[in-house]
Amino acid sequence: MQSTIRRAVETSGVGLHTGCQVKLRLAPAPPGTGLVFRRTDLRDFEIPALRQHVSRVVLATTLMKRGVMLSTVEHLLSALYGLGIDNLYLDIDSLEVPILDGSALPFVEMVRRAGRVWQDRERTFLAVVQDLEVRDGDKFIRVTPAEQLRITYEIDFDHPAIGRQTLDLRLTPEIYADEVAFARTFGFLAEVEQLQQSNLIRGGSLENAVVLDDEGVMNGPLRAPDEFVRHKALDLLGDIALCGYPVLGHVHAHKAGHALHTDLATRLARVSPSCRLVTEESVSVARPSRP
């Protein structure tokens, strides 16, 4: 069955790229609503969290509808997608979701505080029935049929603190909360000045990102030795959420990023011929337990 949260919950923080203070409120929504952002500073202007509204994917995923923008949505969407929350209003009073600690864990904790409510409508899943692939040179994401969502992610950075890392998980809400949500975004000190000159990461700090210099991690310790690849998987799930349905398939990503992630969401959202919509009753998917 579909689900929402029991009661509204709020948080506030700074936007990673804008540096602006922003308030975020998660509120229950009726069955069939989906995940819908509402800009409370603009008379509750609604921007559904769907691939058709993606406008930019440079360092973060940005949505835009009729000129109204909302940036850095991927961590929040990842938490909701990973926990299996179907319907929610995401009320925000600025143009960027707060970065908080740079991971999805604060959003998971918000959902836990709010509680889950089951709704009287079946979930619809997007089942991958034929192999599909998006590629950019040696970077690719390949999806093959599977009975549940499985994520395999591989990264390869020429940096002593990262190198090659691989993550392989069969995703459930419990596994997402324990194995993915805590992983923080990361960046390189050498790129900070250039990004700031481009009016980016104005809200970035050692408190909301893992920062690496030429030798290693400046603000350790890491939350896990492979925190970097876990965060890439976190981003992938947030971007896949934009296809509008929970996916059944094995998603294998190699050196990918937001551009390929959202390209995949576009392919999935087209449904045919590689995918088909299936009802909850027709697939052997266990109901997500309370996160």
mmCIF file of C-alpha atoms in Angstrom:
data_model
loop_
_atom_site.group_PDB
_atom_site.id
_atom_site.type_symbol
_atom_site.label_atom_id
_atom_site.label_comp_id
_atom_site.label_asym_id
_atom_site.label_seq_id
_atom_site.Cartn_x
_atom_site.Cartn_y
_atom_site.Cartn_z
ATOM 1 C CA MET A 1 0.000 0.000 0.000
ATOM 2 C CA GLN A 2 1.029 3.626 -0.472
ATOM 3 C CA SER A 3 2.218 5.604 2.522
ATOM 4 C CA THR A 4 2.711 9.120 3.837
ATOM 5 C CA ILE A 5 3.774 10.485 7.229
ATOM 6 C CA ARG A 6 1.594 10.703 10.330
ATOM 7 C CA ARG A 7 2.289 14.347 11.190
ATOM 8 C CA ALA A 8 4.182 17.337 9.821
ATOM 9 C CA VAL A 9 7.833 17.846 10.815
ATOM 10 C CA GLU A 10 10.213 20.757 10.216
ATOM 11 C CA THR A 11 13.898 21.559 10.016
ATOM 12 C CA SER A 12 16.062 24.437 8.844
ATOM 13 C CA GLY A 13 19.564 24.987 7.588
ATOM 14 C CA VAL A 14 21.747 26.570 4.947
ATOM 15 C CA GLY A 15 21.684 25.908 1.202
ATOM 16 C CA LEU A 16 24.952 24.366 -0.011
ATOM 17 C CA HIS A 17 25.258 26.487 -3.144
ATOM 18 C CA THR A 18 23.182 29.582 -2.329
ATOM 19 C CA GLY A 19 24.339 29.998 1.252
ATOM 20 C CA CYS A 20 20.784 31.095 2.147
ATOM 21 C CA GLN A 21 18.986 30.089 5.330
ATOM 22 C CA VAL A 22 15.968 27.939 4.487
ATOM 23 C CA LYS A 23 13.108 26.230 6.313
ATOM 24 C CA LEU A 24 11.815 22.819 5.219
ATOM 25 C CA ARG A 25 8.543 21.243 6.306
ATOM 26 C CA LEU A 26 7.379 17.727 5.425
ATOM 27 C CA ALA A 27 3.587 17.364 5.496
ATOM 28 C CA PRO A 28 1.223 14.420 4.871
ATOM 29 C CA ALA A 29 -0.379 14.193 1.409
ATOM 30 C CA PRO A 30 -3.338 12.180 0.053
ATOM 31 C CA PRO A 31 -2.936 8.922 -1.907
ATOM 32 C CA GLY A 32 -1.750 9.429 -5.467
ATOM 33 C CA THR A 33 -0.153 12.831 -4.786
ATOM 34 C CA GLY A 34 3.454 11.756 -5.156
ATOM 35 C CA LEU A 35 6.285 13.930 -3.856
ATOM 36 C CA VAL A 36 5.453 17.588 -4.439
ATOM 37 C CA PHE A 37 7.604 20.583 -3.503
ATOM 38 C CA ARG A 38 5.745 23.752 -2.521
ATOM 39 C CA ARG A 39 7.572 27.079 -2.506
ATOM 40 C CA THR A 40 5.945 28.712 0.517
ATOM 41 C CA ASP A 41 7.691 31.994 -0.309
ATOM 42 C CA LEU A 42 5.855 31.983 -3.646
ATOM 43 C CA ARG A 43 2.256 31.299 -2.577
ATOM 44 C CA ASP A 44 2.829 27.545 -2.322
ATOM 45 C CA PHE A 45 3.824 27.213 -5.984
ATOM 46 C CA GLU A 46 4.007 23.472 -6.680
ATOM 47 C CA ILE A 47 6.858 21.636 -8.387
ATOM 48 C CA PRO A 48 6.291 17.873 -8.598
ATOM 49 C CA ALA A 49 9.469 15.838 -8.129
ATOM 50 C CA LEU A 50 9.452 14.439 -11.665
ATOM 51 C CA ARG A 51 12.075 14.155 -14.401
ATOM 52 C CA GLN A 52 10.192 16.519 -16.722
ATOM 53 C CA HIS A 53 11.021 19.394 -14.359
ATOM 54 C CA VAL A 54 14.798 18.806 -14.185
ATOM 55 C CA SER A 55 16.620 21.860 -15.527
ATOM 56 C CA ARG A 56 20.229 21.482 -14.364
ATOM 57 C CA VAL A 57 22.474 18.694 -13.089
ATOM 58 C CA VAL A 58 25.747 20.552 -12.396
ATOM 59 C CA LEU A 59 27.000 19.371 -8.971
ATOM 60 C CA ALA A 60 23.375 18.990 -7.842
ATOM 61 C CA THR A 61 19.933 18.276 -9.279
ATOM 62 C CA THR A 62 17.782 21.350 -9.901
ATOM 63 C CA LEU A 63 14.073 21.398 -10.713
ATOM 64 C CA MET A 64 12.282 24.210 -12.517
ATOM 65 C CA LYS A 65 8.664 24.789 -13.449
ATOM 66 C CA ARG A 66 7.471 27.943 -15.221
ATOM 67 C CA GLY A 67 10.646 29.739 -14.202
ATOM 68 C CA VAL A 68 10.443 28.765 -10.514
ATOM 69 C CA MET A 69 13.584 26.938 -9.416
ATOM 70 C CA LEU A 70 14.435 24.524 -6.631
ATOM 71 C CA SER A 71 17.966 23.195 -6.270
ATOM 72 C CA THR A 72 19.837 20.366 -4.524
ATOM 73 C CA VAL A 73 16.808 18.111 -4.173
ATOM 74 C CA GLU A 74 18.621 14.780 -4.454
ATOM 75 C CA HIS A 75 19.436 14.045 -0.779
ATOM 76 C CA LEU A 76 15.876 14.662 0.412
ATOM 77 C CA LEU A 77 14.372 12.687 -2.463
ATOM 78 C CA SER A 78 16.857 9.877 -1.829
ATOM 79 C CA ALA A 79 15.706 9.552 1.782
ATOM 80 C CA LEU A 80 12.024 9.452 0.834
ATOM 81 C CA TYR A 81 12.627 7.016 -2.033
ATOM 82 C CA GLY A 82 14.874 4.790 0.065
ATOM 83 C CA LEU A 83 12.313 4.640 2.872
ATOM 84 C CA GLY A 84 9.401 4.004 0.493
ATOM 85 C CA ILE A 85 7.395 7.166 1.247
ATOM 86 C CA ASP A 86 4.981 7.703 -1.647
ATOM 87 C CA ASN A 87 3.010 10.879 -0.943
ATOM 88 C CA LEU A 88 4.311 14.034 0.671
ATOM 89 C CA TYR A 89 4.227 17.808 0.463
ATOM 90 C CA LEU A 90 7.723 19.282 0.762
ATOM 91 C CA ASP A 91 7.252 22.892 1.855
ATOM 92 C CA ILE A 92 10.282 25.125 1.435
ATOM 93 C CA ASP A 93 10.720 28.892 1.714
ATOM 94 C CA SER A 94 13.736 29.378 -0.573
ATOM 95 C CA LEU A 95 15.251 28.073 -3.800
ATOM 96 C CA GLU A 96 17.440 25.329 -2.345
ATOM 97 C CA VAL A 97 16.891 22.367 -0.025
ATOM 98 C CA PRO A 98 19.066 22.731 3.119
ATOM 99 C CA ILE A 99 22.238 20.671 3.011
ATOM 100 C CA LEU A 100 22.201 19.944 6.798
ATOM 101 C CA ASP A 101 25.125 17.543 7.418
ATOM 102 C CA GLY A 102 25.604 16.675 3.735
ATOM 103 C CA SER A 103 23.923 13.282 3.942
ATOM 104 C CA ALA A 104 20.333 11.988 3.872
ATOM 105 C CA LEU A 105 20.364 10.917 7.516
ATOM 106 C CA PRO A 106 18.689 14.083 8.895
ATOM 107 C CA PHE A 107 15.799 13.534 6.473
ATOM 108 C CA VAL A 108 15.509 9.888 7.530
ATOM 109 C CA GLU A 109 15.326 11.065 11.136
ATOM 110 C CA MET A 110 12.565 13.536 10.204
ATOM 111 C CA VAL A 111 10.483 10.698 8.756
ATOM 112 C CA ARG A 112 11.113 8.607 11.862
ATOM 113 C CA ARG A 113 9.886 11.461 14.086
ATOM 114 C CA ALA A 114 6.811 11.925 11.910
ATOM 115 C CA GLY A 115 5.885 8.232 11.709
ATOM 116 C CA ARG A 116 4.470 6.388 8.707
ATOM 117 C CA VAL A 117 0.789 6.022 7.807
ATOM 118 C CA TRP A 118 -0.440 3.419 5.343
ATOM 119 C CA GLN A 119 -2.998 4.617 2.806
ATOM 120 C CA ASP A 120 -5.860 2.865 1.070
ATOM 121 C CA ARG A 121 -4.297 2.632 -2.370
ATOM 122 C CA GLU A 122 -1.932 0.105 -3.916
ATOM 123 C CA ARG A 123 1.580 1.088 -4.917
ATOM 124 C CA THR A 124 2.466 0.921 -8.602
ATOM 125 C CA PHE A 125 5.964 -0.292 -9.444
ATOM 126 C CA LEU A 126 8.091 0.257 -12.534
ATOM 127 C CA ALA A 127 9.455 -3.156 -13.447
ATOM 128 C CA VAL A 128 12.427 -3.372 -15.816
ATOM 129 C CA VAL A 129 11.674 -6.173 -18.281
ATOM 130 C CA GLN A 130 14.483 -5.617 -20.821
ATOM 131 C CA ASP A 131 18.079 -4.495 -20.349
ATOM 132 C CA LEU A 132 18.603 -0.768 -20.827
ATOM 133 C CA GLU A 133 21.689 1.427 -20.657
ATOM 134 C CA VAL A 134 22.718 5.070 -20.630
ATOM 135 C CA ARG A 135 26.362 5.843 -21.362
ATOM 136 C CA ASP A 136 28.842 8.703 -21.692
ATOM 137 C CA GLY A 137 32.243 7.392 -22.771
ATOM 138 C CA ASP A 138 33.492 5.008 -20.084
ATOM 139 C CA LYS A 139 30.727 6.117 -17.707
ATOM 140 C CA PHE A 140 27.514 4.123 -17.799
ATOM 141 C CA ILE A 141 24.428 2.933 -15.958
ATOM 142 C CA ARG A 142 22.967 -0.407 -16.978
ATOM 143 C CA VAL A 143 19.672 -1.773 -15.652
ATOM 144 C CA THR A 144 18.629 -5.399 -15.901
ATOM 145 C CA PRO A 145 15.447 -7.181 -14.739
ATOM 146 C CA ALA A 146 15.249 -8.134 -11.041
ATOM 147 C CA GLU A 147 12.477 -8.873 -8.542
ATOM 148 C CA GLN A 148 13.510 -6.020 -6.255
ATOM 149 C CA LEU A 149 15.699 -2.927 -6.415
ATOM 150 C CA ARG A 150 19.396 -3.756 -6.332
ATOM 151 C CA ILE A 151 22.111 -1.104 -6.616
ATOM 152 C CA THR A 152 25.678 -1.775 -7.715
ATOM 153 C CA TYR A 153 27.861 1.337 -7.869
ATOM 154 C CA GLU A 154 31.526 1.601 -8.854
ATOM 155 C CA ILE A 155 33.729 4.697 -8.620
ATOM 156 C CA ASP A 156 37.370 5.284 -9.486
ATOM 157 C CA PHE A 157 39.036 8.526 -8.348
ATOM 158 C CA ASP A 158 42.731 9.312 -8.731
ATOM 159 C CA HIS A 159 43.034 10.269 -5.080
ATOM 160 C CA PRO A 160 44.738 8.321 -2.261
ATOM 161 C CA ALA A 161 41.718 8.575 0.045
ATOM 162 C CA ILE A 162 39.240 7.241 -2.542
ATOM 163 C CA GLY A 163 40.637 5.133 -5.385
ATOM 164 C CA ARG A 164 38.345 2.339 -6.554
ATOM 165 C CA GLN A 165 35.285 1.562 -4.460
ATOM 166 C CA THR A 166 32.295 -0.706 -5.102
ATOM 167 C CA LEU A 167 28.962 -0.991 -3.326
ATOM 168 C CA ASP A 168 26.377 -3.721 -3.949
ATOM 169 C CA LEU A 169 23.077 -3.647 -2.031
ATOM 170 C CA ARG A 170 19.616 -5.140 -2.358
ATOM 171 C CA LEU A 171 17.632 -2.162 -1.200
ATOM 172 C CA THR A 172 15.052 -2.184 1.577
ATOM 173 C CA PRO A 173 14.090 0.732 3.841
ATOM 174 C CA GLU A 174 16.115 -0.808 6.656
ATOM 175 C CA ILE A 175 19.200 -1.274 4.494
ATOM 176 C CA TYR A 176 18.868 2.237 3.111
ATOM 177 C CA ALA A 177 18.661 3.759 6.597
ATOM 178 C CA ASP A 178 21.600 1.713 7.914
ATOM 179 C CA GLU A 179 23.933 1.482 4.914
ATOM 180 C CA VAL A 180 23.322 4.494 2.661
ATOM 181 C CA ALA A 181 21.662 7.441 4.413
ATOM 182 C CA PHE A 182 24.667 8.458 6.555
ATOM 183 C CA ALA A 183 27.075 8.985 3.628
ATOM 184 C CA ARG A 184 28.000 12.650 3.136
ATOM 185 C CA THR A 185 28.646 14.610 -0.025
ATOM 186 C CA PHE A 186 32.316 15.222 -0.767
ATOM 187 C CA GLY A 187 34.499 17.672 -2.645
ATOM 188 C CA PHE A 188 38.094 18.669 -3.301
ATOM 189 C CA LEU A 189 39.826 21.658 -1.731
ATOM 190 C CA ALA A 190 41.571 22.406 -5.040
ATOM 191 C CA GLU A 191 38.178 23.096 -6.675
ATOM 192 C CA VAL A 192 36.712 25.297 -3.933
ATOM 193 C CA GLU A 193 37.966 28.673 -5.184
ATOM 194 C CA GLN A 194 36.821 28.026 -8.765
ATOM 195 C CA LEU A 195 33.380 26.900 -7.586
ATOM 196 C CA GLN A 196 32.968 29.935 -5.348
ATOM 197 C CA GLN A 197 33.895 32.214 -8.242
ATOM 198 C CA SER A 198 31.026 30.549 -10.124
ATOM 199 C CA ASN A 199 28.667 31.418 -7.233
ATOM 200 C CA LEU A 200 28.513 27.807 -6.066
ATOM 201 C CA ILE A 201 29.079 26.146 -2.642
ATOM 202 C CA ARG A 202 28.615 29.479 -0.849
ATOM 203 C CA GLY A 203 27.102 27.529 2.045
ATOM 204 C CA GLY A 204 29.692 24.759 2.011
ATOM 205 C CA SER A 205 31.788 24.036 5.100
ATOM 206 C CA LEU A 206 33.653 21.282 6.900
ATOM 207 C CA GLU A 207 30.388 20.668 8.777
ATOM 208 C CA ASN A 208 28.326 19.672 5.733
ATOM 209 C CA ALA A 209 30.747 17.936 3.368
ATOM 210 C CA VAL A 210 33.770 15.664 3.362
ATOM 211 C CA VAL A 211 36.621 17.807 2.023
ATOM 212 C CA LEU A 212 39.790 16.337 0.545
ATOM 213 C CA ASP A 213 43.154 18.010 -0.034
ATOM 214 C CA ASP A 214 45.939 16.459 -2.114
ATOM 215 C CA GLU A 215 46.870 13.973 0.595
ATOM 216 C CA GLY A 216 43.677 12.891 2.273
ATOM 217 C CA VAL A 217 40.516 13.818 4.172
ATOM 218 C CA MET A 218 40.734 17.190 5.912
ATOM 219 C CA ASN A 219 37.797 16.679 8.279
ATOM 220 C CA GLY A 220 37.904 13.034 9.222
ATOM 221 C CA PRO A 221 37.184 10.515 10.402
ATOM 222 C CA LEU A 222 34.989 9.097 7.680
ATOM 223 C CA ARG A 223 31.719 7.482 8.703
ATOM 224 C CA ALA A 224 32.753 4.395 6.699
ATOM 225 C CA PRO A 225 35.906 3.568 4.694
ATOM 226 C CA ASP A 226 33.795 3.541 1.522
ATOM 227 C CA GLU A 227 31.630 6.554 2.409
ATOM 228 C CA PHE A 228 32.348 8.055 -1.034
ATOM 229 C CA VAL A 229 30.714 5.300 -3.086
ATOM 230 C CA ARG A 230 27.865 5.081 -0.592
ATOM 231 C CA HIS A 231 27.134 8.763 -1.177
ATOM 232 C CA LYS A 232 27.151 8.230 -4.945
ATOM 233 C CA ALA A 233 24.536 5.512 -4.464
ATOM 234 C CA LEU A 234 22.570 7.939 -2.278
ATOM 235 C CA ASP A 235 22.602 10.517 -5.078
ATOM 236 C CA LEU A 236 21.584 7.880 -7.627
ATOM 237 C CA LEU A 237 18.509 6.933 -5.615
ATOM 238 C CA GLY A 238 17.493 10.573 -5.253
ATOM 239 C CA ASP A 239 17.719 11.065 -8.997
ATOM 240 C CA ILE A 240 15.947 7.779 -9.829
ATOM 241 C CA ALA A 241 13.071 8.969 -7.626
ATOM 242 C CA LEU A 242 12.320 11.486 -10.380
ATOM 243 C CA CYS A 243 10.930 8.713 -12.598
ATOM 244 C CA GLY A 244 7.873 8.806 -10.331
ATOM 245 C CA TYR A 245 7.660 5.115 -9.352
ATOM 246 C CA PRO A 246 9.555 2.642 -7.177
ATOM 247 C CA VAL A 247 11.772 0.635 -9.533
ATOM 248 C CA LEU A 248 12.190 -3.137 -9.692
ATOM 249 C CA GLY A 249 15.524 -3.883 -11.341
ATOM 250 C CA HIS A 250 19.275 -4.212 -10.889
ATOM 251 C CA VAL A 251 20.871 -0.791 -11.423
ATOM 252 C CA HIS A 252 24.608 -1.019 -12.148
ATOM 253 C CA ALA A 253 26.351 2.376 -12.258
ATOM 254 C CA HIS A 254 29.994 2.842 -13.233
ATOM 255 C CA LYS A 255 31.683 6.241 -12.655
ATOM 256 C CA ALA A 256 28.338 7.959 -13.197
ATOM 257 C CA GLY A 257 26.965 11.265 -11.855
ATOM 258 C CA HIS A 258 23.852 13.429 -11.793
ATOM 259 C CA ALA A 259 23.727 13.799 -15.591
ATOM 260 C CA LEU A 260 23.610 10.036 -16.205
ATOM 261 C CA HIS A 261 21.383 9.486 -13.175
ATOM 262 C CA THR A 262 18.738 11.843 -14.540
ATOM 263 C CA ASP A 263 19.161 10.444 -18.072
ATOM 264 C CA LEU A 264 18.282 7.073 -16.574
ATOM 265 C CA ALA A 265 15.245 8.583 -14.819
ATOM 266 C CA THR A 266 14.107 9.883 -18.203
ATOM 267 C CA ARG A 267 14.452 6.460 -19.825
ATOM 268 C CA LEU A 268 12.600 4.805 -16.945
ATOM 269 C CA ALA A 269 9.811 7.384 -17.008
ATOM 270 C CA ARG A 270 9.079 6.564 -20.658
ATOM 271 C CA VAL A 271 8.026 3.086 -19.413
ATOM 272 C CA SER A 272 8.062 1.346 -22.824
ATOM 273 C CA PRO A 273 9.626 -0.857 -24.183
ATOM 274 C CA SER A 274 12.175 -1.683 -21.468
ATOM 275 C CA CYS A 275 9.804 -1.207 -18.519
ATOM 276 C CA ARG A 276 6.216 -1.779 -17.573
ATOM 277 C CA LEU A 277 3.994 -0.639 -14.741
ATOM 278 C CA VAL A 278 2.878 -3.389 -12.373
ATOM 279 C CA THR A 279 0.590 -3.379 -9.359
ATOM 280 C CA GLU A 280 1.691 -4.293 -5.870
ATOM 281 C CA GLU A 281 -0.594 -7.309 -5.945
ATOM 282 C CA SER A 282 1.160 -8.735 -9.007
ATOM 283 C CA VAL A 283 4.703 -8.665 -7.604
ATOM 284 C CA SER A 284 6.233 -10.329 -4.557
ATOM 285 C CA VAL A 285 7.368 -7.125 -2.827
ATOM 286 C CA ALA A 286 7.229 -6.973 0.933
ATOM 287 C CA ARG A 287 5.634 -3.906 2.521
ATOM 288 C CA PRO A 288 8.359 -1.531 3.782
ATOM 289 C CA SER A 289 8.567 -1.646 7.550
ATOM 290 C CA ARG A 290 8.706 1.454 9.667
ATOM 291 C CA PRO A 291 12.102 3.162 9.105
#
